[in-house]
C-alpha cells in the first residue's frame, strides 16, 4: 500500500532548497506502487512529477499535482562472464552509492560519474555525464511503467533517444513512462577514461592506477568547483553547454580568441560557464538567487529562494549571453509547472 500525503512540503526533495507545497506526495518503495497509483487514478498525464533527489528540478511556490518520490531500492547482477557484468539497479537507489558499490565490486565504467547528486532513475532520464563519460555509455536498458498504457515496458538503449543531457523520457511524450529500474553493462577489465583534461592532470602521468583512485580524483575536482547542495542549494550546471555551427564558432572565435570550445558530432560545443562569466555574472546576486562565485554555470540559493527568483536570474543571464554573443542558452535544470 502506498501512502499519500496531502499538502506536503518538497523542501527535502529538491537540492535547490525551494519550499514548494505539493497537493499530493507519494513515496514509491517498489515498482508495483507506481502501478497501484495509476490504477487508482492518481497518475493522470501531466498531473505528476517524478522526483529522485530533485537535483535538476526547480519548483514554483505550489505544485498542483502528485509528487512521486522514487525510493525503490536494490542492485542485482543479471548476467556475468569473465569480462563483463550486467547489473540492474532500481530507480530509487542513490546514484553515488551505486557508483561506490560498482567501484568496490570491480565493475568498471561509472567511476568518472562519482559524486553526482541524484538517483539511478535520473541517470537514465537525464543521461548524466561528467569527466568524459555519459550514462548512455554504460546503460543497456531501462524498465518503466507506462502510465498511459497501464503496463510495464522495457527499452533498449537505442530506444531511449539519448543525446547530450537528453533522452525520450525528458520530453512531453516520454513523461508517460516512470522509470523503475536501469540495467548497466559494466566491464571487469579496468580501462580508465582520461579524455577530460582536468582529470588527467589531477591524476598525473600513470596516476590512474585503479578505479578507486579515479573515483577519488573525480570527487576532488568536482567539489573544488561545484557547491555541495547540503551547503548551498543548487541544481548543478543550470545551463547546457550550447552547440553552434562551425561558421558561427569561427566568427565568435575571431572576436574571442580565448573562447573554449570542442568539436562534437552536432557542431562546436561552447562553454556556457565561460560565456556567463564573460558577461560579468560570476558571483553576482539577484534577489535571493545568485551565480556561484567559483563556477558561473551554477545558480545558487542565497536563502529563501523561490522558483520565480531563479527564473528571473536565468532569464537575465540568457538575455545577456544572447545580446553579447548571439548564442541561445538552454536550461539544463527543469522548471516544474503545474498543469
Ligand atoms: N569557465 C569559465 N568561467 C566559469 C566556468 C567555466 O571561464 O565560471 C570555463 C572553464 O575555464 C572551461 C570551460 O569554461 O574552460 C568549461 O568549464 P568547466 O570544465 O568547469 O565546466 P563544463 O565542462 O562546461 C561540464 C558539465 C558538468 C560536468 C563537467 C565535467 C554541462 C552543462 N556541464 O561542465 O556537469 O561535471 O563538464 O565533465 O555539460 C551537471 O550537469 O550538473 C554538471 C555539473
GROMACS .gro file of N, CA and C in nm, residues 213-318:
model
  318
  213UNK      N    1   4.105   0.509  -0.738
  213UNK     CA    2   4.187   0.630  -0.747
  213UNK      C    3   4.120   0.733  -0.838
  214UNK      N    4   4.067   0.685  -0.950
  214UNK     CA    5   3.998   0.775  -1.044
  214UNK      C    6   3.876   0.836  -0.975
  215UNK      N    7   3.803   0.751  -0.906
  215UNK     CA    8   3.681   0.795  -0.839
  215UNK      C    9   3.712   0.906  -0.736
  216UNK      N   10   3.819   0.888  -0.660
  216UNK     CA   11   3.857   0.989  -0.559
  216UNK      C   12   3.898   1.119  -0.628
  217UNK      N   13   3.970   1.106  -0.740
  217UNK     CA   14   4.017   1.226  -0.813
  217UNK      C   15   3.897   1.304  -0.868
  218UNK      N   16   3.801   1.231  -0.922
  218UNK     CA   17   3.680   1.295  -0.976
  218UNK      C   18   3.609   1.372  -0.864
  219UNK      N   19   3.601   1.307  -0.750
  219UNK     CA   20   3.533   1.369  -0.636
  219UNK      C   21   3.604   1.499  -0.596
  220UNK      N   22   3.737   1.495  -0.593
  220UNK     CA   23   3.813   1.616  -0.554
  220UNK      C   24   3.788   1.730  -0.653
  221UNK      N   25   3.794   1.698  -0.785
  221UNK     CA   26   3.775   1.803  -0.886
  221UNK      C   27   3.634   1.859  -0.875
  222UNK      N   28   3.540   1.769  -0.862
  222UNK     CA   29   3.400   1.811  -0.858
  222UNK      C   30   3.375   1.910  -0.745
  223UNK      N   31   3.419   1.873  -0.625
  223UNK     CA   32   3.387   1.959  -0.511
  223UNK      C   33   3.480   2.080  -0.499
  224UNK      N   34   3.582   2.088  -0.585
  224UNK     CA   35   3.663   2.209  -0.586
  224UNK      C   36   3.595   2.317  -0.670
  225UNK      N   37   3.503   2.274  -0.759
  225UNK     CA   38   3.438   2.370  -0.849
  225UNK      C   39   3.290   2.391  -0.821
  226UNK      N   40   3.227   2.286  -0.767
  226UNK     CA   41   3.082   2.292  -0.753
  226UNK      C   42   3.041   2.291  -0.606
  227UNK      N   43   2.936   2.364  -0.572
  227UNK     CA   44   2.893   2.366  -0.432
  227UNK      C   45   2.815   2.239  -0.396
  228UNK      N   46   2.840   2.186  -0.276
  228UNK     CA   47   2.762   2.070  -0.230
  228UNK      C   48   2.622   2.119  -0.196
  229UNK      N   49   2.520   2.053  -0.248
  229UNK     CA   50   2.383   2.100  -0.222
  229UNK      C   51   2.351   2.113  -0.073
  230UNK      N   52   2.415   2.030   0.010
  230UNK     CA   53   2.384   2.040   0.154
  230UNK      C   54   2.441   2.168   0.214
  231UNK      N   55   2.542   2.228   0.147
  231UNK     CA   56   2.600   2.354   0.197
  231UNK      C   57   2.531   2.475   0.134
  232UNK      N   58   2.499   2.463   0.006
  232UNK     CA   59   2.443   2.575  -0.070
  232UNK      C   60   2.350   2.516  -0.177
  233UNK      N   61   2.222   2.546  -0.164
  233UNK     CA   62   2.124   2.489  -0.257
  233UNK      C   63   2.160   2.519  -0.402
  234UNK      N   64   2.154   2.419  -0.487
  234UNK     CA   65   2.183   2.439  -0.631
  234UNK      C   66   2.134   2.318  -0.709
  235UNK      N   67   2.137   2.331  -0.842
  235UNK     CA   68   2.092   2.220  -0.928
  235UNK      C   69   2.203   2.179  -1.025
  236UNK      N   70   2.328   2.186  -0.980
  236UNK     CA   71   2.440   2.152  -1.069
  236UNK      C   72   2.449   2.253  -1.182
  237UNK      N   73   2.496   2.210  -1.298
  237UNK     CA   74   2.501   2.302  -1.414
  237UNK      C   75   2.359   2.347  -1.443
  238UNK      N   76   2.337   2.477  -1.439
  238UNK     CA   77   2.200   2.524  -1.462
  238UNK      C   78   2.167   2.529  -1.611
  239UNK      N   79   2.271   2.551  -1.693
  239UNK     CA   80   2.252   2.560  -1.839
  239UNK      C   81   2.329   2.449  -1.908
  240UNK      N   82   2.282   2.412  -2.026
  240UNK     CA   83   2.357   2.317  -2.108
  240UNK      C   84   2.468   2.394  -2.179
  241UNK      N   85   2.572   2.326  -2.216
  241UNK     CA   86   2.673   2.390  -2.300
  241UNK      C   87   2.616   2.399  -2.441
  242UNK      N   88   2.608   2.521  -2.498
  242UNK     CA   89   2.541   2.536  -2.628
  242UNK      C   90   2.625   2.483  -2.745
  243UNK      N   91   2.556   2.425  -2.841
  243UNK     CA   92   2.625   2.374  -2.960
  243UNK      C   93   2.591   2.466  -3.076
  244UNK      N   94   2.693   2.516  -3.145
  244UNK     CA   95   2.671   2.610  -3.257
  244UNK      C   96   2.738   2.554  -3.384
  245UNK      N   97   2.701   2.612  -3.498
  245UNK     CA   98   2.762   2.567  -3.624
  245UNK      C   99   2.909   2.611  -3.627
  246UNK      N  100   2.985   2.545  -3.712
  246UNK     CA  101   3.127   2.578  -3.724
  246UNK      C  102   3.144   2.724  -3.770
  247UNK      N  103   3.057   2.769  -3.861
  247UNK     CA  104   3.066   2.907  -3.913
  247UNK      C  105   3.049   3.008  -3.799
  248UNK      N  106   2.947   2.980  -3.718
  248UNK     CA  107   2.919   3.072  -3.606
  248UNK      C  108   3.038   3.071  -3.509
  249UNK      N  109   3.092   2.952  -3.487
  249UNK     CA  110   3.207   2.939  -3.396
  249UNK      C  111   3.326   3.019  -3.450
  250UNK      N  112   3.356   3.004  -3.580
  250UNK     CA  113   3.471   3.074  -3.640
  250UNK      C  114   3.454   3.225  -3.623
  251UNK      N  115   3.332   3.270  -3.642
  251UNK     CA  116   3.300   3.412  -3.631
  251UNK      C  117   3.323   3.460  -3.488
  252UNK      N  118   3.273   3.381  -3.391
  252UNK     CA  119   3.289   3.418  -3.250
  252UNK      C  120   3.436   3.413  -3.208
  253UNK      N  121   3.506   3.314  -3.262
  253UNK     CA  122   3.647   3.291  -3.225
  253UNK      C  123   3.735   3.411  -3.268
  254UNK      N  124   3.697   3.471  -3.380
  254UNK     CA  125   3.774   3.586  -3.429
  254UNK      C  126   3.772   3.699  -3.325
  255UNK      N  127   3.653   3.721  -3.271
  255UNK     CA  128   3.637   3.826  -3.169
  255UNK      C  129   3.690   3.783  -3.032
  256UNK      N  130   3.684   3.651  -3.005
  256UNK     CA  131   3.718   3.599  -2.871
  256UNK      C  132   3.818   3.483  -2.884
  257UNK      N  133   3.942   3.512  -2.911
  257UNK     CA  134   4.039   3.406  -2.939
  257UNK      C  135   4.057   3.306  -2.824
  258UNK      N  136   4.028   3.348  -2.701
  258UNK     CA  137   4.048   3.256  -2.587
  258UNK      C  138   3.922   3.177  -2.551
  259UNK      N  139   3.820   3.181  -2.637
  259UNK     CA  140   3.694   3.113  -2.605
  259UNK      C  141   3.709   2.960  -2.614
  260UNK      N  142   3.682   2.888  -2.501
  260UNK     CA  143   3.696   2.742  -2.510
  260UNK      C  144   3.582   2.680  -2.591
  261UNK      N  145   3.613   2.574  -2.665
  261UNK     CA  146   3.512   2.502  -2.744
  261UNK      C  147   3.571   2.368  -2.784
  262UNK      N  148   3.485   2.273  -2.810
  262UNK     CA  149   3.535   2.149  -2.871
  262UNK      C  150   3.434   2.092  -2.967
  263UNK      N  151   3.488   2.014  -3.058
  263UNK     CA  152   3.406   1.963  -3.167
  263UNK      C  153   3.320   1.845  -3.121
  264UNK      N  154   3.193   1.842  -3.163
  264UNK     CA  155   3.109   1.725  -3.135
  264UNK      C  156   3.043   1.685  -3.268
  265UNK      N  157   2.971   1.575  -3.265
  265UNK     CA  158   2.901   1.527  -3.387
  265UNK      C  159   2.805   1.633  -3.442
  266UNK      N  160   2.746   1.712  -3.349
  266UNK     CA  161   2.642   1.807  -3.390
  266UNK      C  162   2.693   1.947  -3.420
  267UNK      N  163   2.818   1.973  -3.394
  267UNK     CA  164   2.874   2.107  -3.416
  267UNK      C  165   2.974   2.139  -3.308
  268UNK      N  166   3.003   2.269  -3.290
  268UNK     CA  167   3.103   2.309  -3.190
  268UNK      C  168   3.032   2.336  -3.056
  269UNK      N  169   3.078   2.267  -2.952
  269UNK     CA  170   3.018   2.287  -2.820
  269UNK      C  171   3.097   2.395  -2.747
  270UNK      N  172   3.026   2.502  -2.709
  270UNK     CA  173   3.089   2.612  -2.635
  270UNK      C  174   3.070   2.588  -2.485
  271UNK      N  175   3.141   2.666  -2.403
  271UNK     CA  176   3.129   2.652  -2.258
  271UNK      C  177   3.035   2.760  -2.205
  272UNK      N  178   2.915   2.717  -2.162
  272UNK     CA  179   2.817   2.814  -2.109
  272UNK      C  180   2.878   2.892  -1.992
  273UNK      N  181   2.956   2.821  -1.907
  273UNK     CA  182   3.018   2.886  -1.790
  273UNK      C  183   3.108   3.002  -1.832
  274UNK      N  184   3.181   2.981  -1.938
  274UNK     CA  185   3.272   3.086  -1.987
  274UNK      C  186   3.192   3.205  -2.039
  275UNK      N  187   3.088   3.179  -2.117
  275UNK     CA  188   3.005   3.286  -2.174
  275UNK      C  189   2.942   3.371  -2.062
  276UNK      N  190   2.889   3.300  -1.961
  276UNK     CA  191   2.821   3.369  -1.850
  276UNK      C  192   2.923   3.450  -1.768
  277UNK      N  193   3.037   3.389  -1.747
  277UNK     CA  194   3.146   3.454  -1.673
  277UNK      C  195   3.185   3.584  -1.746
  278UNK      N  196   3.204   3.573  -1.878
  278UNK     CA  197   3.246   3.689  -1.957
  278UNK      C  198   3.142   3.801  -1.958
  279UNK      N  199   3.018   3.764  -1.935
  279UNK     CA  200   2.914   3.867  -1.927
  279UNK      C  201   2.911   3.930  -1.788
  280UNK      N  202   3.004   3.888  -1.702
  280UNK     CA  203   3.019   3.951  -1.571
  280UNK      C  204   2.927   3.897  -1.462
  281UNK      N  205   2.872   3.778  -1.482
  281UNK     CA  206   2.774   3.728  -1.386
  281UNK      C  207   2.832   3.650  -1.269
  282UNK      N  208   2.954   3.603  -1.281
  282UNK     CA  209   3.009   3.516  -1.175
  282UNK      C  210   3.005   3.587  -1.040
  283UNK      N  211   2.949   3.520  -0.940
  283UNK     CA  212   2.943   3.576  -0.805
  283UNK      C  213   2.835   3.682  -0.784
  284UNK      N  214   2.759   3.713  -0.891
  284UNK     CA  215   2.656   3.817  -0.875
  284UNK      C  216   2.526   3.761  -0.820
  285UNK      N  217   2.450   3.846  -0.758
  285UNK     CA  218   2.327   3.804  -0.693
  285UNK      C  219   2.210   3.887  -0.745
  286UNK      N  220   2.096   3.823  -0.754
  286UNK     CA  221   1.975   3.895  -0.795
  286UNK      C  222   1.865   3.847  -0.701
  287UNK      N  223   1.828   3.928  -0.609
  287UNK     CA  224   1.730   3.884  -0.508
  287UNK      C  225   1.789   3.770  -0.427
  288UNK      N  226   1.714   3.661  -0.418
  288UNK     CA  227   1.758   3.551  -0.333
  288UNK      C  228   1.835   3.443  -0.408
  289UNK      N  229   1.862   3.472  -0.536
  289UNK     CA  230   1.932   3.372  -0.618
  289UNK      C  231   2.063   3.433  -0.669
  290UNK      N  232   2.166   3.351  -0.677
  290UNK     CA  233   2.295   3.405  -0.721
  290UNK      C  234   2.366   3.313  -0.818
  291UNK      N  235   2.476   3.364  -0.874
  291UNK     CA  236   2.563   3.285  -0.962
  291UNK      C  237   2.683   3.245  -0.876
  292UNK      N  238   2.714   3.118  -0.872
  292UNK     CA  239   2.819   3.067  -0.782
  292UNK      C  240   2.952   3.137  -0.811
  293UNK      N  241   3.022   3.169  -0.704
  293UNK     CA  242   3.144   3.250  -0.720
  293UNK      C  243   3.258   3.176  -0.788
  294UNK      N  244   3.256   3.041  -0.785
  294UNK     CA  245   3.367   2.967  -0.846
  294UNK      C  246   3.332   2.906  -0.980
  295UNK      N  247   3.205   2.911  -1.017
  295UNK     CA  248   3.163   2.843  -1.141
  295UNK      C  249   3.033   2.909  -1.190
  296UNK      N  250   3.043   2.984  -1.299
  296UNK     CA  251   2.930   3.064  -1.345
  296UNK      C  252   2.815   2.981  -1.403
  297UNK      N  253   2.838   2.852  -1.419
  297UNK     CA  254   2.736   2.763  -1.475
  297UNK      C  255   2.632   2.722  -1.371
  298UNK      N  256   2.661   2.756  -1.246
  298UNK     CA  257   2.577   2.708  -1.136
  298UNK      C  258   2.504   2.824  -1.068
  299UNK      N  259   2.372   2.812  -1.057
  299UNK     CA  260   2.293   2.911  -0.983
  299UNK      C  261   2.271   2.857  -0.842
  300UNK      N  262   2.276   2.947  -0.744
  300UNK     CA  263   2.267   2.901  -0.605
  300UNK      C  264   2.157   2.975  -0.528
  301UNK      N  265   2.110   2.906  -0.425
  301UNK     CA  266   2.007   2.960  -0.337
  301UNK      C  267   2.075   3.038  -0.224
  302UNK      N  268   2.051   3.168  -0.222
  302UNK     CA  269   2.115   3.250  -0.119
  302UNK      C  270   2.031   3.256   0.009
  303UNK      N  271   1.929   3.173   0.015
  303UNK     CA  272   1.844   3.170   0.134
  303UNK      C  273   1.703   3.212   0.100
  304UNK      N  274   1.609   3.121   0.118
  304UNK     CA  275   1.468   3.151   0.094
  304UNK      C  276   1.433   3.175  -0.051
  305UNK      N  277   1.516   3.120  -0.139
  305UNK     CA  278   1.496   3.140  -0.284
  305UNK      C  279   1.367   3.071  -0.332
  306UNK      N  280   1.298   3.137  -0.422
  306UNK     CA  281   1.177   3.079  -0.481
  306UNK      C  282   1.200   3.055  -0.629
  307UNK      N  283   1.112   2.975  -0.687
  307UNK     CA  284   1.123   2.945  -0.830
  307UNK      C  285   1.128   3.071  -0.915
  308UNK      N  286   1.049   3.170  -0.877
  308UNK     CA  287   1.044   3.293  -0.959
  308UNK      C  288   1.176   3.371  -0.954
  309UNK      N  289   1.250   3.362  -0.838
  309UNK     CA  290   1.381   3.427  -0.829
  309UNK      C  291   1.478   3.359  -0.927
  310UNK      N  292   1.470   3.227  -0.932
  310UNK     CA  293   1.560   3.151  -1.019
  310UNK      C  294   1.528   3.185  -1.165
  311UNK      N  295   1.401   3.188  -1.196
  311UNK     CA  296   1.357   3.218  -1.333
  311UNK      C  297   1.406   3.356  -1.378
  312UNK      N  298   1.393   3.455  -1.288
  312UNK     CA  299   1.431   3.592  -1.322
  312UNK      C  300   1.581   3.600  -1.351
  313UNK      N  301   1.661   3.535  -1.266
  313UNK     CA  302   1.806   3.538  -1.286
  313UNK      C  303   1.844   3.461  -1.413
  314UNK      N  304   1.784   3.345  -1.432
  314UNK     CA  305   1.816   3.265  -1.552
  314UNK      C  306   1.783   3.344  -1.678
  315UNK      N  307   1.669   3.413  -1.678
  315UNK     CA  308   1.628   3.491  -1.796
  315UNK      C  309   1.725   3.607  -1.821
  316UNK      N  310   1.767   3.673  -1.712
  316UNK     CA  311   1.860   3.787  -1.727
  316UNK      C  312   1.992   3.739  -1.787
  317UNK      N  313   2.039   3.624  -1.742
  317UNK     CA  314   2.164   3.569  -1.793
  317UNK      C  315   2.148   3.533  -1.941
  318UNK      N  316   2.037   3.469  -1.974
  318UNK     CA  317   2.013   3.429  -2.114
  318UNK      C  318   2.010   3.552  -2.204
   0.00000   0.00000   0.00000
